XYZ file of C-alpha atoms in Angstrom:
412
model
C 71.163 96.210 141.989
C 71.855 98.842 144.722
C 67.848 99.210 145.795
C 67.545 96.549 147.991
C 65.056 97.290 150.640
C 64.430 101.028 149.282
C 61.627 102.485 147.866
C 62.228 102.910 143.816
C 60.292 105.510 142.101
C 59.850 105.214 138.168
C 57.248 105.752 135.671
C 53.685 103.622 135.306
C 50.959 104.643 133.128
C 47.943 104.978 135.810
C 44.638 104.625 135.056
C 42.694 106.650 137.563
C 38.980 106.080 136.608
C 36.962 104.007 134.108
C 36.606 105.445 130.677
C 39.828 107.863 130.904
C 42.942 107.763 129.236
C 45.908 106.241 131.420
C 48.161 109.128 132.691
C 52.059 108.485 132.781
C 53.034 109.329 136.727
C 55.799 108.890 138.831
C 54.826 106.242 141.178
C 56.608 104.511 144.449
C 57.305 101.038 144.148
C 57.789 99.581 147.601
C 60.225 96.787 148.283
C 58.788 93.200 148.252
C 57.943 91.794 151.362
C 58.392 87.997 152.548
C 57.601 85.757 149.283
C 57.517 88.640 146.895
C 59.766 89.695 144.417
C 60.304 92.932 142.301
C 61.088 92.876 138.923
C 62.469 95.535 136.612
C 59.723 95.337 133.533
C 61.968 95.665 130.684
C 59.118 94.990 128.022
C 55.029 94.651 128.276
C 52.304 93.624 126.100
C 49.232 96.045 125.416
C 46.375 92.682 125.202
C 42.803 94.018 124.151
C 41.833 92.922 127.967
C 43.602 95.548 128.922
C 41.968 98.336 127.178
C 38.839 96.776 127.843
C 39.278 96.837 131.436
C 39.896 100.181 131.110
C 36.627 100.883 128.598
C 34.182 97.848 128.781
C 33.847 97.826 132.733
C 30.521 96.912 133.771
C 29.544 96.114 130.382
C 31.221 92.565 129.141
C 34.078 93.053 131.967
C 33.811 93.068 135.360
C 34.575 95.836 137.621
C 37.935 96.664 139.011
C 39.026 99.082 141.705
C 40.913 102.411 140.592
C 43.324 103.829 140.697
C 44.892 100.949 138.993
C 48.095 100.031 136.456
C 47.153 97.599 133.782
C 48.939 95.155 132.336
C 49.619 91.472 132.610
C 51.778 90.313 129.475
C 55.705 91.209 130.436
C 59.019 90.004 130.967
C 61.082 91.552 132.709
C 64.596 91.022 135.300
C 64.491 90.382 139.000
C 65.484 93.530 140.859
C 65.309 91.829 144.567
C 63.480 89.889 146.667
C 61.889 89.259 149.588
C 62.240 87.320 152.639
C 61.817 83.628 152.377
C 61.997 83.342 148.454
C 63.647 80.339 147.172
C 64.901 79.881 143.426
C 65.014 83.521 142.351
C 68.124 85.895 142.525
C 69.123 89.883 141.670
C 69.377 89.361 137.894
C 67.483 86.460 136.537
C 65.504 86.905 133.452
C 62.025 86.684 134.811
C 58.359 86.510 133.133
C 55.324 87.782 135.688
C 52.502 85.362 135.743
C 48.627 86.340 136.275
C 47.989 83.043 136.896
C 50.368 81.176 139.831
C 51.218 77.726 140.171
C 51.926 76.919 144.074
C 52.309 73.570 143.058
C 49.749 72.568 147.010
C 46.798 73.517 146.351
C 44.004 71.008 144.989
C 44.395 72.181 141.471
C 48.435 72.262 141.183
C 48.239 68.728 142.749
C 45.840 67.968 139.890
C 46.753 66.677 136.394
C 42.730 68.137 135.547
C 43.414 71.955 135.377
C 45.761 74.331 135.729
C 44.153 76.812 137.736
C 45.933 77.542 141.415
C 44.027 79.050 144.225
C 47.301 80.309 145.929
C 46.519 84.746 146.659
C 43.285 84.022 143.584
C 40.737 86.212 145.562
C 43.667 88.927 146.429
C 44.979 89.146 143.392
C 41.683 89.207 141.515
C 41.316 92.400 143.836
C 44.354 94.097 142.603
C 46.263 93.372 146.078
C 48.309 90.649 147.123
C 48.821 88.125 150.022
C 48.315 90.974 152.852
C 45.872 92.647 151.284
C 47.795 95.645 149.759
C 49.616 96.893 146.924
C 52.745 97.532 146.632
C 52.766 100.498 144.558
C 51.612 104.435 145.745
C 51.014 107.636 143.712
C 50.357 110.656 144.980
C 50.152 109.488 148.650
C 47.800 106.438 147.608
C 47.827 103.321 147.083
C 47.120 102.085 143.303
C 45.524 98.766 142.372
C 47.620 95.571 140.672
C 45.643 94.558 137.704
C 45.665 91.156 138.583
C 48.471 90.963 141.165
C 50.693 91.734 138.044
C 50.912 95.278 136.713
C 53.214 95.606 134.020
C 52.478 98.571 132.527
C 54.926 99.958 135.079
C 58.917 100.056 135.578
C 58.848 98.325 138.335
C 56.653 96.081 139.921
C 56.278 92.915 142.820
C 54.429 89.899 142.015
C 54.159 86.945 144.487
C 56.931 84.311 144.138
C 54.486 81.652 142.623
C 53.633 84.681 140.283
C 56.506 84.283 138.440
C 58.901 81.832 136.444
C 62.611 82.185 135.385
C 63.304 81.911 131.747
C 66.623 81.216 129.487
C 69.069 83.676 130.229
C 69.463 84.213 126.320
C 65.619 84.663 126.237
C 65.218 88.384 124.205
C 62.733 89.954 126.610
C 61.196 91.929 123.847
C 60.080 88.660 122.469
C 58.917 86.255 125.215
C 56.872 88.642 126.820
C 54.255 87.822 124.461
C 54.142 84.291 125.940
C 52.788 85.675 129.096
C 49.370 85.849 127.831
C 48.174 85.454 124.075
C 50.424 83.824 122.221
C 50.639 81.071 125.008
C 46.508 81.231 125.505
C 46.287 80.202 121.515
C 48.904 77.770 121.504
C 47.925 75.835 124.493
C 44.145 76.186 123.501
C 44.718 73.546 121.241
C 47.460 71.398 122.478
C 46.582 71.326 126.110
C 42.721 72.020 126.247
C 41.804 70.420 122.392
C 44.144 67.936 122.349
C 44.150 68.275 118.275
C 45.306 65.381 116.953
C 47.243 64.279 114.061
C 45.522 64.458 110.877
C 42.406 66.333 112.185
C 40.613 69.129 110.455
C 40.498 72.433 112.105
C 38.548 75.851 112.002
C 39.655 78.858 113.934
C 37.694 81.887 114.493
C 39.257 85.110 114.837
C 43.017 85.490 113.165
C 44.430 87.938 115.604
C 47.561 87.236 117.697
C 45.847 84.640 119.989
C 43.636 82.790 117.198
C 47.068 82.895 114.746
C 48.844 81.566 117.730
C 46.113 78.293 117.793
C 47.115 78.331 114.069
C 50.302 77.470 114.855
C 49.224 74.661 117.655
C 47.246 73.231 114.982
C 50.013 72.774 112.348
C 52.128 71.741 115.189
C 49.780 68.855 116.438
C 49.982 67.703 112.979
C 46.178 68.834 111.663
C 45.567 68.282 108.117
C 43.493 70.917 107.404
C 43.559 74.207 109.450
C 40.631 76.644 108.172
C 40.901 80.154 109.266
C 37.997 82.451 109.802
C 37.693 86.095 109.709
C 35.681 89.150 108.230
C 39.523 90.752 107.229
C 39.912 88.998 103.895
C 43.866 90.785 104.461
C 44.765 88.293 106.952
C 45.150 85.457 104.913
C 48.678 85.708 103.666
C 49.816 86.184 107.176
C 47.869 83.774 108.227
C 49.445 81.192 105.828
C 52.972 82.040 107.772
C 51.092 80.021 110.759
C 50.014 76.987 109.138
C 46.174 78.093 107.523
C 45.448 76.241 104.757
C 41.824 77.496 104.000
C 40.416 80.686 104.527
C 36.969 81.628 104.776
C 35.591 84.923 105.239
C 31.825 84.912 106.392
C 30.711 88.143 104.939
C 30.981 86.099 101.605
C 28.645 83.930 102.097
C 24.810 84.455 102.425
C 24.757 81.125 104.827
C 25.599 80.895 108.742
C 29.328 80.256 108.965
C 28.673 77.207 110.891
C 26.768 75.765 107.762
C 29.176 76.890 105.560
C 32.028 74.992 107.561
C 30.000 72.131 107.792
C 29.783 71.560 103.978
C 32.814 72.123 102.886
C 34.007 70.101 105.441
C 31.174 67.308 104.957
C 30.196 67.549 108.343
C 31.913 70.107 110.403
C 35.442 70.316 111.614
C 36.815 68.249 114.033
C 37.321 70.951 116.757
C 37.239 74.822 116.279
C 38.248 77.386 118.683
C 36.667 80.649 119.259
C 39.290 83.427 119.714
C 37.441 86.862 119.730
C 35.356 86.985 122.938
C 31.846 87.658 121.374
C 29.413 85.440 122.574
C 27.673 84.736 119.115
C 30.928 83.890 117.768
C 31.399 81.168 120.048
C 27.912 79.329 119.342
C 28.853 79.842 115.848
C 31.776 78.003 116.753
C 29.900 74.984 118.819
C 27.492 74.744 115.896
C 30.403 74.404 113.111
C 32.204 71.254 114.469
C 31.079 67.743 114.126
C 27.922 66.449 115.772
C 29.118 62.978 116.664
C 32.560 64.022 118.522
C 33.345 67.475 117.519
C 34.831 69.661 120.384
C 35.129 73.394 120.752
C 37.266 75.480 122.760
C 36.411 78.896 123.825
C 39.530 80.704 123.585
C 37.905 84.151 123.555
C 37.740 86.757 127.108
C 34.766 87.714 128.099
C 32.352 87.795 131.823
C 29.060 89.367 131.818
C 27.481 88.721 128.461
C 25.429 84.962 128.347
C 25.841 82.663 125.647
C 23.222 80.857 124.703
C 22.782 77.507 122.675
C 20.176 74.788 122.107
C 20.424 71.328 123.427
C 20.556 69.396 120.346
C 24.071 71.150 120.367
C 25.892 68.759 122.333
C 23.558 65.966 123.036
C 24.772 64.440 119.913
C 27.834 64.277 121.052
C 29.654 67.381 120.677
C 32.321 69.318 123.364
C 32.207 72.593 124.550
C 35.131 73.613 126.597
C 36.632 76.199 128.167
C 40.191 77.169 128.686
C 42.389 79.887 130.406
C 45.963 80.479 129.589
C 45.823 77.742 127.566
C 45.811 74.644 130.139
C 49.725 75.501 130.740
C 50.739 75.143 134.572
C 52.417 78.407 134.189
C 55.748 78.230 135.971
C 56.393 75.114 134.542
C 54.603 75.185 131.559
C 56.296 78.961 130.162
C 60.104 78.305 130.391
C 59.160 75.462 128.040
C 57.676 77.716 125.770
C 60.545 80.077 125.865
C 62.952 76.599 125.208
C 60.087 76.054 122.053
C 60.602 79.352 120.849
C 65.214 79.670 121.279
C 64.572 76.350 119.152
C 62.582 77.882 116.401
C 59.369 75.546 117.308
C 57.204 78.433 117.878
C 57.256 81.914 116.234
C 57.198 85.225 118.341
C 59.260 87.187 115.893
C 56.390 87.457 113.455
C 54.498 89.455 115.772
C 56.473 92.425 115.520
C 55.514 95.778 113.829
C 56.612 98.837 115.728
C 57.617 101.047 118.324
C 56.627 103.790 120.995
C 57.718 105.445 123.904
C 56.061 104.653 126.731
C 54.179 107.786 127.246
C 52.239 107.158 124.407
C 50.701 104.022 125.593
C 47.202 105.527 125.318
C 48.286 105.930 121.249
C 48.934 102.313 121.547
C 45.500 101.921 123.101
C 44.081 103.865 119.671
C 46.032 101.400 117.429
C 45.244 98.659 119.159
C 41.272 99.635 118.663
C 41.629 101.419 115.130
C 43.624 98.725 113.273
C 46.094 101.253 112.061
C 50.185 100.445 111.865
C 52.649 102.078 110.630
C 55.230 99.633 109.516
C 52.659 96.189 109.238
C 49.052 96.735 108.176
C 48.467 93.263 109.149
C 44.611 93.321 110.196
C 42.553 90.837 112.827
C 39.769 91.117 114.824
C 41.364 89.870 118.099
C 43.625 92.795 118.280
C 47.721 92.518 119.659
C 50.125 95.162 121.195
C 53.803 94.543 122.777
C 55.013 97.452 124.107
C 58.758 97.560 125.353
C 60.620 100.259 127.013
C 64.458 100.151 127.678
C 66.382 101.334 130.480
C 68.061 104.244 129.578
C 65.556 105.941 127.223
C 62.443 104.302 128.136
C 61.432 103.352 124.711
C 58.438 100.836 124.093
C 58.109 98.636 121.076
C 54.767 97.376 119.934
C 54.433 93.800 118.706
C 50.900 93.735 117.712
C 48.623 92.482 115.148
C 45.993 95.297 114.614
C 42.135 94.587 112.992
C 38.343 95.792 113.153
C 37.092 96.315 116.144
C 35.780 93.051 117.853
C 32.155 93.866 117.414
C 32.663 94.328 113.586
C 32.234 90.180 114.187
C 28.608 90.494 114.495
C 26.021 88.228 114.210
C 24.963 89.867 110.896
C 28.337 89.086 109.804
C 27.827 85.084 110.514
C-alpha cells in the first residue's frame, strides 16, 4: 500500500484517564515488527466492555493502564506485515482477534477450551510480544486494549491475533462477529451444546443474548423463552427465533420460579447475557434441577456471585464461556461463510451512523438507549461503528436498552 516500513499517522479516539471522555488525536502507528501485522480498521464495534473499561474501572472491571485506545470488535484490511508472517498479504480482508489461537500451546492442542496462552499476559497489559505498543501520541506510548485497539485507523495485532475472512465479506457487517454476536452464538452451540428439541430461557435480549437466540433456533430448540425488563424487545426478538417472552417486572414471583412453572420444571439450559451477578443466579436457579445447565454469557471481574449448594448438587451445570468456545482463527471465517450463506443474521443489527469523532456520542447512546433510526431497546447494550477511508465516517450497528443495572434484583 505504499507504507511499508513507515510510520503512518491517522486518527484514534484516546482515552487518557479513567472516567473521561475519549479525545480524537492524531496518533503514530509504528510498522509491525517480526510476527505482527497492521491492519487498516475499516469498521469497529462500540461493545458495552468498552465503555465500561473506560467508566466501571476498579468497580466490576479491572484496571487498565492509560493512556489507552479501546476497542476490540473490528474488521478491517491488512496494510503490511512483519517479518516472519506466514498466510497474510497487503490486502486481505482481515478480522483482529482479542483472543489468539497459536494452535501449540496446551489449550490450542486441546479439544477442552479455546483459550490460547500465546502473548495472554502481554496483551492483557495492553502491549504485545516485546513488551510495547505499537502506537505513540504526543511523544508517548498509548496502551492496546487487549493487544487489539480498534478504535483507531490503524493498528498491529500479533499474527495469531488475527484471521482472514471471505474476500466478499462486507466489513461493516462481520465486524460484529469479532466479539458479541459470535460470544451469543457460540454460548450455546459450543459451550451449551443445546440440543434438538430442548427448551430454552435467555436472559438479557441485547445484541449478544439475541445472538444466543439465534443459536438456539439454530440447534433446533423447541421452545426459546426470552427474558427482559424492555417489554419493546419482543417483536425484534421474534426476528431471532423467541417464542415466549417474559418480562419479570410482571410478575410478583422470582423469575427463576416463574420459569420453572411455566416450564414444569425449569428450562433445559438458560444463559445469562447481561453481566450482573444476580442475574446469573437467577439464571442457575431457573433451569432444571436434575440436568439443567447454565451458561454465563455475561462480562464481568470483581463483583462475587453467590449461590447455595442445593443449586447444583442436584444435578444442575454452571458454566462459563468466553467468546463463545470458538477457536477464533478457525472458528470466525466459518462464521463469516454462516453469515455470506444467510445462516446467521448480522444485517439486523444495523441502525445508524456517525463520524468517528463522535464516538463519545456513541458512548451516550450506547448507555441512554436512544436511536435515531431503530428504537430497538435491550439491556445488554450494542454499537458498530464504521468509518470509511476517504471521509472517515462511522456507522453504528447497535441495539440500544436500559442501563444494565435497571436488571436489578428488585426487578427479579
Amino acid at each position: 500500500m505504499g507504507t511499508d516500513n513507515q510510520v503512518i499517522r491517522c486518527k484514534a479516539a484516546v482515552a487518557w484517564e479513567v472516567g473521561k471522555p475519549l479525545s480524537i488525536e492524531e496518533v503514530e502507528v509504528a510498522p509491525p515488527k517480526a510476527h505482527e501485522v497492521r491492519i487498516k480498521v475499516e469498521a469497529s464495534g462500540v461493545c458495552h466492555t468498552d465503555w465500561a473499561y473506560l467508566y466501571e474501572c476498579g468497580k466490576g472491571m479491572a484496571p487498565r493502564t492509560f493512556p489507552l485506545i479501546l476497542g476490540h470488535e473490528g474488521a478491517g484490511v491488512v496494510e503490511s506485515i512483519g517479518p516472519g508472517v506466514l498466510g497474510f498479504s497487503p490486502g486481505d480482508k482481515v478480522i483482529p482477534l482479542f483472543l489468539p489461537q497459536c494452535k501449540q500451546c496446551e489449550c490450542c492442542l486441546s479439544s477442552k477450551s479455546n483459550l490460547c496462552s500465546e502473548n495472554w499476559e502481554n496483551t492483557q497489559q495492553g502491549v504485545l510480544a516485546d513488551g510495547t505498543s505499537r502506537i505513540t501520541c504526543r511523544g508517548q506510548q498509548v496502551y492496546q486494549f487487549i493487544g487489539v485497539s480498534t478504535f483507531s485507523e490503524y493498528t498491529v495485532v500479533p499474527e495469531h491475533n488475527i484471521t482472514k475472512i471471505h474476500p466478499d465479506a462486507p466489513l461493516d457487517r462481520v465486524c460484529l462477529l469479532g466479539c458479541g454476536v459470535a460470544t451469543g452464538y457460540g454460548a450455546v452451540l459450543n459451550t451449551g451444546k443445546v440440543e434438538a428439541g430442548s427448551v430454552c430461557a435467555v436472559f438479557g435480549l441485547g445484541a449478544v443474548g439475541l445472538a444466543a437466540v439465534m443459536g438456539c433456533r439454530n440447534a433446533g430448540a423447541s421452545r426459546i423463552i426470552g427474558v427482559d425488563i424492555n417489554p419493546d424487545k419482543l417483536e425484534i426478538a421474534k426476528k431471532f427465533g423467541v417464542t415466549e417472552f417474559i418480562n419479570p417486572k410482571d410478575h410478583s414471583k422470582p423469575i427463576q420460579e416463574v420459569l420453572r412453572e411455566r416450564t414444569g420444571g425449569g428450562p433445559d439450559y438458560s444463559f445469562e447475557c447481561v453481566g450482573n451477578v444476580a442475574v446469573m443466579r437467577a439464571a442457575l436457579e431457573s433451569c432444571k434441577p436434575a440436568w439443567g445447565t447454565c451458561v454465563i454469557v455475561g462480562w464481568t471481574e470483581l463483583e462475587d456471585m453467590s449461590l447455595a449448594p442445593i443449586d447444583l448438587l442436584l444435578g444442575r451445570t454452571l458454566k462459563g464461556t468466553y467468546f463463545g468456545g470458538w477457536k477464533s482463527v478457525d472458528g470466525v471465517p466459518r462464521l463469516v461463510e454462516d453469515y455470506l450463506s444467510g445462516r446467521l443474521l448480522l444485517d439486523e443489527f444495523v441502525t445508524h451512523t456517525l463520524p468517528l469523532d463522535q464516538i463519545n456520542q456513541a458512548f451516550e447512546l450506547l448507555i441512554s438507549g436512544k436511536s435515531s433510526k431503530m428504537k430497538i431497546h435491550s439491556v445488554m447494550n450494542y454499537s458498530c461503528l464504521r468509518w470509511s477511508r476517504s471521509q472517515s465516517q462511522a456507522q453504528v450497528l447497535r441495539w440500544t436498552g436500559q442501563q444494565q443495572q435497571d436488571f436489578s434484583p428488585q426487578s427479579l
